[in-house]
XYZ file of C-alpha atoms in Angstrom:
441
model
C 207.574 149.718 75.280
C 205.489 151.672 73.232
C 203.741 154.531 74.139
C 200.574 153.101 75.153
C 201.929 150.376 77.276
C 204.052 152.917 79.402
C 200.781 155.169 79.136
C 199.149 152.236 81.301
C 202.403 151.520 83.550
C 202.122 154.951 84.357
C 198.257 155.341 85.462
C 198.940 152.189 87.918
C 202.362 153.471 90.460
C 199.537 157.083 90.527
C 197.259 154.527 93.324
C 200.436 153.299 94.560
C 200.414 154.458 98.373
C 201.672 153.435 101.345
C 198.863 149.970 102.088
C 198.656 149.025 98.407
C 203.050 149.239 98.411
C 202.072 147.114 101.506
C 200.213 144.578 99.487
C 202.236 145.046 96.651
C 205.638 143.468 98.889
C 204.179 141.339 101.556
C 202.544 138.269 99.876
C 203.934 135.333 100.827
C 202.305 133.250 98.828
C 200.834 130.641 102.267
C 197.323 130.355 100.199
C 195.099 131.279 103.306
C 192.295 133.136 100.745
C 192.382 130.084 98.063
C 189.797 128.301 99.683
C 187.756 131.883 100.348
C 187.790 133.727 97.339
C 184.002 132.081 95.046
C 185.747 131.973 91.336
C 188.314 129.180 92.844
C 186.064 126.629 91.802
C 185.668 127.657 88.455
C 189.754 126.807 88.320
C 192.707 126.489 90.672
C 194.091 129.088 88.231
C 191.937 131.808 89.258
C 193.386 131.496 93.179
C 194.099 135.211 94.360
C 197.569 135.488 94.323
C 197.416 134.769 90.996
C 195.277 137.462 89.841
C 197.704 140.344 92.343
C 200.394 138.687 91.276
C 200.090 139.827 87.801
C 199.824 143.406 88.802
C 202.987 143.219 90.465
C 204.941 141.950 88.156
C 204.186 145.045 85.704
C 204.891 145.988 89.321
C 208.099 144.411 90.204
C 209.571 145.190 86.493
C 209.399 148.874 86.983
C 209.918 149.671 90.865
C 212.585 147.233 91.973
C 215.777 147.004 90.545
C 216.187 142.773 90.256
C 213.149 142.992 88.470
C 214.240 145.539 85.844
C 217.795 143.070 84.984
C 216.671 139.987 85.026
C 213.054 140.268 84.174
C 211.296 136.912 83.844
C 213.814 135.368 85.727
C 212.569 137.082 89.298
C 208.268 136.845 87.524
C 208.199 140.564 86.647
C 207.950 142.212 82.937
C 204.752 143.753 80.942
C 202.539 141.631 79.156
C 204.135 141.550 75.422
C 201.569 140.271 73.468
C 198.048 138.961 72.604
C 198.935 135.614 75.554
C 199.530 138.306 77.663
C 196.249 140.473 77.571
C 194.453 137.508 77.562
C 195.380 135.786 80.593
C 195.899 138.736 82.572
C 192.088 140.264 81.528
C 190.758 136.841 82.687
C 192.547 137.251 85.663
C 191.592 140.650 86.515
C 188.153 140.052 86.027
C 186.982 136.196 87.958
C 187.544 138.904 90.360
C 184.221 140.527 92.724
C 186.030 142.721 95.185
C 184.171 140.404 97.978
C 186.744 141.424 100.543
C 187.409 137.671 102.182
C 191.200 137.463 100.728
C 191.377 140.611 102.596
C 189.653 139.167 105.620
C 191.731 135.634 105.247
C 195.254 137.106 104.532
C 197.506 136.819 108.649
C 199.118 140.130 106.316
C 195.858 141.968 105.942
C 197.047 142.437 102.427
C 194.009 142.998 100.044
C 194.406 141.489 96.471
C 190.707 142.516 95.327
C 192.388 146.132 95.244
C 195.274 145.396 93.683
C 193.180 143.348 91.335
C 190.779 146.830 90.675
C 194.407 148.963 90.237
C 195.349 146.015 87.047
C 192.040 145.952 85.216
C 192.751 150.278 85.218
C 195.528 148.954 84.189
C 193.777 146.488 81.326
C 191.303 149.905 80.552
C 193.705 152.056 79.394
C 195.364 149.500 77.128
C 191.999 148.584 75.842
C 190.349 145.909 77.781
C 187.499 146.794 79.440
C 184.858 145.126 78.377
C 181.873 147.580 76.160
C 179.330 147.444 78.837
C 181.054 148.569 81.511
C 182.966 151.502 79.411
C 180.220 152.188 77.489
C 178.761 152.537 81.934
C 181.476 155.049 83.289
C 181.816 156.937 80.450
C 177.754 158.067 80.314
C 176.986 158.284 84.203
C 180.530 160.764 84.497
C 178.078 163.330 82.402
C 174.655 163.734 83.222
C 172.868 160.272 82.615
C 169.138 162.252 82.731
C 169.712 163.900 79.315
C 168.901 160.617 78.046
C 165.400 159.492 76.607
C 165.585 156.332 77.108
C 166.963 156.714 81.207
C 164.090 159.472 82.375
C 161.337 156.830 80.786
C 162.014 154.222 82.612
C 162.569 156.634 85.449
C 159.429 158.039 85.016
C 157.166 154.917 85.110
C 159.035 154.209 89.139
C 158.164 157.185 89.878
C 154.700 156.658 88.453
C 155.348 153.102 90.464
C 155.891 155.122 94.006
C 152.996 157.169 93.436
C 150.919 154.228 92.869
C 152.485 152.373 95.403
C 152.366 154.817 98.291
C 148.435 156.360 96.606
C 148.894 159.721 96.353
C 151.595 162.629 94.802
C 155.043 161.879 95.666
C 157.489 164.753 96.898
C 159.953 164.857 94.626
C 163.125 167.020 95.275
C 161.672 168.517 98.615
C 164.567 169.696 100.618
C 164.180 169.390 104.700
C 163.904 165.998 104.151
C 164.508 164.024 107.293
C 165.642 161.079 104.737
C 166.462 160.905 101.268
C 166.187 158.026 99.516
C 168.565 157.557 96.989
C 167.625 154.459 94.988
C 169.330 153.765 92.010
C 168.853 152.708 87.218
C 170.226 149.186 88.355
C 167.875 148.586 91.495
C 164.610 150.153 88.311
C 166.232 148.225 85.513
C 166.473 144.775 88.108
C 164.655 144.380 91.493
C 162.180 147.435 90.625
C 159.659 145.864 93.785
C 163.240 147.111 95.672
C 162.116 150.415 95.106
C 157.971 150.784 95.324
C 158.523 148.728 98.601
C 161.190 150.814 100.655
C 159.000 153.955 99.186
C 155.454 152.165 100.962
C 157.327 151.725 103.698
C 159.007 154.819 104.916
C 155.459 156.308 103.780
C 153.514 153.368 106.281
C 156.560 154.215 108.961
C 155.107 158.312 108.620
C 159.036 159.527 108.139
C 160.085 162.275 106.733
C 161.101 161.748 103.170
C 161.752 162.800 99.673
C 163.356 161.370 95.972
C 164.855 162.071 93.598
C 162.373 162.940 90.294
C 166.601 162.983 88.445
C 167.795 159.529 88.265
C 171.604 160.162 89.806
C 173.622 157.105 88.481
C 173.566 153.876 87.556
C 176.102 152.664 90.928
C 177.183 156.124 92.129
C 180.678 155.385 90.844
C 180.500 152.019 87.975
C 183.968 153.902 87.073
C 185.318 151.854 89.620
C 185.195 148.105 88.198
C 186.822 148.769 84.933
C 189.040 151.236 87.209
C 188.755 155.093 85.911
C 188.844 156.931 88.982
C 187.628 159.960 87.199
C 184.386 158.341 86.748
C 184.132 157.584 90.556
C 184.584 161.234 91.319
C 182.574 162.871 88.442
C 179.707 160.380 89.809
C 180.174 161.038 93.044
C 180.710 165.010 93.368
C 177.227 165.008 91.267
C 175.747 162.733 93.684
C 176.888 164.640 97.116
C 175.935 167.897 94.988
C 172.556 166.963 95.601
C 172.683 165.284 99.008
C 174.109 168.827 100.156
C 170.959 170.997 97.787
C 168.555 168.986 99.865
C 170.470 168.752 103.302
C 168.394 165.745 104.314
C 170.474 163.933 108.134
C 169.739 160.313 106.427
C 170.449 159.507 102.832
C 169.263 155.914 102.581
C 170.580 153.213 100.258
C 168.185 150.411 99.196
C 171.920 148.482 97.316
C 173.777 147.281 99.206
C 176.786 146.160 97.084
C 178.491 148.869 94.902
C 177.192 152.561 95.846
C 177.177 151.550 99.753
C 180.547 151.236 99.590
C 181.811 154.520 97.400
C 179.474 156.428 99.246
C 179.544 155.142 103.426
C 183.780 155.318 102.805
C 184.620 156.140 98.897
C 183.037 158.986 99.136
C 184.798 162.204 100.487
C 188.492 160.952 99.725
C 187.302 160.653 95.972
C 185.986 164.391 95.969
C 188.520 165.154 98.838
C 185.202 166.355 101.148
C 183.522 165.304 104.587
C 179.635 164.635 103.659
C 177.624 165.620 107.381
C 175.104 163.415 106.693
C 174.279 160.008 107.382
C 174.754 157.629 104.753
C 172.370 154.107 106.099
C 172.245 150.524 104.246
C 167.278 150.541 104.761
C 169.140 146.937 106.731
C 169.724 149.272 108.955
C 167.833 152.135 109.680
C 164.589 149.571 109.466
C 166.825 148.156 112.394
C 167.293 150.821 113.640
C 163.608 151.523 113.743
C 162.641 147.861 114.890
C 164.546 148.738 118.404
C 163.021 152.109 118.501
C 160.253 150.582 118.814
C 158.489 152.348 115.911
C 156.815 149.565 114.247
C 156.386 145.473 114.806
C 156.898 142.863 112.655
C 153.905 139.841 112.220
C 156.501 136.736 112.262
C 155.509 133.613 109.802
C 155.848 130.789 109.318
C 158.971 131.469 106.763
C 161.823 128.995 105.686
C 164.589 132.070 105.591
C 167.315 133.155 105.446
C 170.078 135.902 104.985
C 172.219 135.614 102.059
C 174.927 138.784 103.071
C 175.975 141.212 100.344
C 179.930 141.740 100.404
C 180.249 145.531 101.056
C 177.849 145.348 104.073
C 179.220 142.660 105.760
C 182.712 143.776 105.063
C 181.160 147.243 106.826
C 179.721 145.172 109.650
C 175.809 145.147 108.813
C 175.450 141.923 109.828
C 173.779 141.961 112.951
C 170.794 143.885 112.335
C 169.357 141.613 108.956
C 169.457 138.993 110.412
C 167.245 139.759 113.778
C 164.989 140.835 111.616
C 164.731 137.698 109.942
C 164.346 135.855 112.974
C 161.529 138.154 113.977
C 159.574 137.680 111.263
C 159.467 134.534 110.246
C 160.995 130.612 113.665
C 162.001 129.361 110.112
C 165.013 131.545 109.886
C 168.508 129.840 109.247
C 172.267 130.887 108.337
C 173.488 129.635 105.208
C 176.431 127.243 105.492
C 179.080 129.296 104.642
C 177.437 132.487 106.436
C 180.351 132.660 109.465
C 181.705 135.694 110.895
C 183.545 137.232 108.657
C 182.471 135.079 105.935
C 180.258 134.400 103.757
C 180.223 132.640 99.924
C 179.786 135.749 96.914
C 176.785 136.087 94.117
C 179.202 135.775 91.598
C 177.911 138.673 90.176
C 179.813 141.584 92.161
C 182.709 144.413 90.919
C 180.635 143.767 87.784
C 180.803 140.960 86.490
C 176.753 140.630 86.140
C 176.412 143.112 84.092
C 177.731 141.598 81.687
C 174.933 138.721 81.314
C 173.211 138.126 77.935
C 169.972 139.097 80.021
C 170.263 142.023 80.507
C 169.362 143.110 76.938
C 167.334 145.838 78.596
C 170.167 147.363 80.681
C 172.033 148.155 77.129
C 168.485 148.864 75.589
C 169.451 151.965 77.918
C 172.611 152.746 76.754
C 172.108 151.613 72.944
C 174.175 149.109 72.726
C 173.927 145.780 70.161
C 174.211 142.513 71.795
C 176.905 141.195 70.441
C 180.756 142.326 70.853
C 183.805 140.754 68.702
C 187.023 140.092 68.815
C 188.754 139.887 71.924
C 185.877 140.338 74.144
C 183.340 138.199 72.645
C 186.110 134.469 73.726
C 186.599 136.663 76.515
C 182.532 136.983 77.741
C 181.224 134.178 77.053
C 184.532 132.258 78.901
C 183.630 134.701 81.724
C 179.795 133.623 82.058
C 180.182 129.639 81.649
C 182.850 130.530 84.897
C 179.574 133.217 86.484
C 177.257 131.047 86.173
C 179.780 127.687 87.931
C 179.962 130.332 90.197
C 176.065 130.777 91.243
C 176.098 126.598 90.815
C 177.920 126.547 94.080
C 175.771 129.182 96.378
C 172.414 128.238 94.699
C 174.220 124.828 96.107
C 174.604 126.020 99.619
C 171.476 127.647 99.570
C 169.473 123.580 99.047
C 171.279 122.467 101.829
C 169.892 125.296 104.480
C 166.355 124.253 103.098
C 165.715 128.003 103.606
C 162.851 128.000 100.328
C 163.106 131.564 100.352
C 166.340 134.543 100.559
C 166.107 137.250 102.035
C 169.848 139.619 101.216
C 170.442 144.537 100.338
C 172.052 144.094 96.821
C 169.692 144.253 93.614
C 173.032 142.353 91.207
C 173.035 139.641 94.496
C 168.691 139.221 93.294
C 169.804 138.792 90.263
C 172.481 135.454 90.682
C 170.633 133.974 93.650
C 167.874 133.517 91.369
C 170.238 132.748 88.109
C 171.279 130.016 90.077
C 168.035 129.041 91.871
C 167.197 128.993 87.839
C 170.363 126.696 87.116
C 169.904 124.574 89.779
C 165.972 123.320 89.555
C 164.123 126.504 91.236
C 163.967 125.634 94.476
C 164.467 128.999 96.411
C 164.322 132.529 94.889
C 166.091 135.743 96.927
C 164.291 139.577 97.240
C 165.822 142.335 98.909
C 164.700 142.553 102.361
C 161.885 146.023 101.701
C 160.239 143.229 99.226
C 160.239 140.532 102.361
C 158.995 143.735 105.096
C 156.652 145.044 103.243
C 153.051 142.820 104.822
C 154.681 141.985 107.763
C 155.312 145.844 108.425
C 152.964 147.017 111.528
C 152.434 150.085 112.987
């Protein structure tokens, strides 16, 4: 085994703990997770068991006597050539880390967690998509040092000022609520930031807003298994929150940002947090129940799409109750049942590889062209991403919804792309943007 491969294997072993050991040992390949994986429509080879098995092969070779001795006979081994690396990379990036595999598995195995470790293994071997690697590297430092990024952020601040009709009180220590939007939202859904800010101002909330961007997604390193980048980003965000001293941190990004801050941050930074982290859907629901505002009902055929990270966190009732109050035309998406929903297809960094995100590439100084293994990889992944988006769009069209409301910029991007691909029968918007003209104080 060469030194690079040995280092990559050793890196994965740092992720081995009682929980991941259970994921490694306990799968019986029953296949119950298969129909719930969004990327199974791109090919039967992408069932969760097969994808997680790519890491199990490596661990079986290193950790078990039978794997060490018998190798491929017991499906144990390391990647030997380009074909092996290509297969592993394709498998690792047909996962959105949606959690449906965990919710289905009778043994409580989260294949998505093993796939996340597999991505880290591949990154050590130089198999991380260039844009995700660049984003991870930049986010681990001070992204406000980029003049282009600060120009974008300053333009958002000016739009927020225009929206609320007065000076924005940035970085105000002692504010009750600290609203933390991300750079990705500024690129994909700037109207979300403006609408959320206007709602907070309309409701008379004691709130503040960062004068500088804190991250692209607050933990984008997780997309390529870069724990150090993840940790540094969250430490920086946590330090800022402590300085402001807010009791509540409000997020409008209900994807990776929400999960990283709400659940992973304490263990990664080694410190408990003494403030509440909420998505805007949760926050507005609490205010609505407390009769802080009314909602003007409209005749809109509207449905809620569950961002995977909000759904897995138990945030399901809150947005639905608000939307039901907003329209008699509310309906459920057919595949949103209980703890399950069909993912938009763009999570876990996949949407960031889209050719449409030219502004993001410009911000980080990347050309639109990639070469070598990555060119084929990106081309094939985007084809599969399109298949998944089309499948999600069929579900929305089946529901009859004209507006799909959600709480994640990646979901909004993917849903609108899917709508374009299937005839434009619906549009996707953030819950803040949808409610802006319906909230009555």
